[in-house]
C-alpha atoms as one frame of an Amber mdcrd trajectory, in Angstrom:
protein
 -10.576 -32.506  -1.744  -9.412 -29.007  -0.848 -11.343 -26.084  -2.327  -9.749
 -23.763  -4.882  -9.999 -20.906  -2.378  -8.266 -22.788   0.426  -5.615 -24.084
  -1.961  -4.893 -20.615  -3.364  -4.451 -19.241   0.158  -2.265 -22.137   1.309
  -0.082 -22.009  -1.808   0.372 -18.264  -1.516   1.261 -18.508   2.166   3.847
 -21.190   1.442   5.336 -19.228  -1.483   5.431 -15.927   0.413   8.789 -16.502
   2.211  10.399 -17.086  -1.182   8.747 -14.034  -2.756   9.681 -11.741   0.103
  13.174 -13.233   0.387  12.477 -14.069   4.018  12.462 -17.370   5.798  15.269
 -19.830   5.859  16.293 -23.140   4.429  13.443 -25.492   3.765  10.730 -22.806
   3.950  12.349 -20.856   1.119  12.934 -23.979  -0.981   9.334 -25.130  -0.520
   8.141 -21.638  -1.407  10.328 -21.553  -4.494   8.988 -24.857  -5.823   5.378
 -23.794  -5.316   6.023 -20.326  -6.734   7.658 -21.759  -9.874   4.547 -23.816
 -10.616   2.240 -20.849 -10.016   4.410 -18.474 -12.054   4.574 -20.915 -14.968
   0.779 -21.126 -15.034   0.380 -17.349 -15.145   3.078 -16.965 -17.811   1.431
 -19.629 -19.975  -1.737 -17.533 -19.994   0.200 -14.454 -21.132   0.533 -12.639
 -17.818   3.904 -11.138 -17.031   5.385  -9.648 -13.879   3.144 -11.825 -11.748
   5.593 -11.519  -8.848   4.838  -7.797  -8.547   1.104  -8.514  -8.508   1.556
 -11.155  -5.804   3.549  -8.762  -3.631   1.562  -5.565  -4.189  -2.010  -6.823
  -4.574  -2.284 -10.056  -2.621  -6.085 -10.161  -2.808  -6.209  -9.799  -6.592
  -3.440 -12.354  -7.014  -5.234 -14.919  -4.830  -8.486 -14.333  -6.726  -6.760
 -14.918 -10.067  -5.030 -18.032  -8.753  -8.318 -19.307  -7.362  -9.952 -18.848
 -10.793  -7.141 -20.771 -12.477  -7.466 -23.586  -9.932 -11.234 -23.739 -10.445
 -10.821 -24.258 -14.190  -7.639 -26.375 -14.355  -8.039 -29.679 -12.530  -4.491
 -30.820 -13.366  -3.032 -27.660 -11.843  -5.259 -28.012  -8.796  -4.203 -31.627
  -8.265  -0.498 -30.886  -8.711  -0.565 -27.820  -6.481  -2.607 -29.609  -3.807
  -0.035 -32.403  -3.769   2.819 -29.903  -3.489   1.080 -27.993  -0.681   0.361
 -31.190   1.244   3.977 -32.345   0.852   5.267 -28.898   1.863   3.116 -28.806
   4.974   4.383 -32.248   5.967   8.005 -31.238   5.347   7.650 -28.037   7.302
   5.917 -29.681  10.237   8.489 -32.475  10.199  11.297 -29.932  10.133   9.743
 -28.082  13.057   9.438 -31.295  15.020  13.014 -32.196  14.227  14.236 -28.839
  15.505  12.293 -29.256  18.720  13.799 -32.682  19.247  17.286 -31.326  18.583
  16.897 -28.614  21.215  15.340 -30.943  23.758  18.277 -33.313  23.447  20.884
 -30.607  24.173
């Protein structure tokens, strides 16, 4: 199973295009889904304006997320599943784009 540290980093990296309003199509949608789960977790523990923290203090945000993942097995399992699915979708989308260009 993926470590809390690796999962926090992967989840943040996948959510980043959504947070920064960059990226296109599937990358933003994947980021939005992951971000919504993360944001909900922080809000449930009484933290507000977590988006600002994630954008202005990436290291602190990842540390806090890592701590939550280390203590909440259900969150870790759900987020790991979402990250794995997102990585598969994104790599599949990349492959599809390559195939589309090759066939032109």
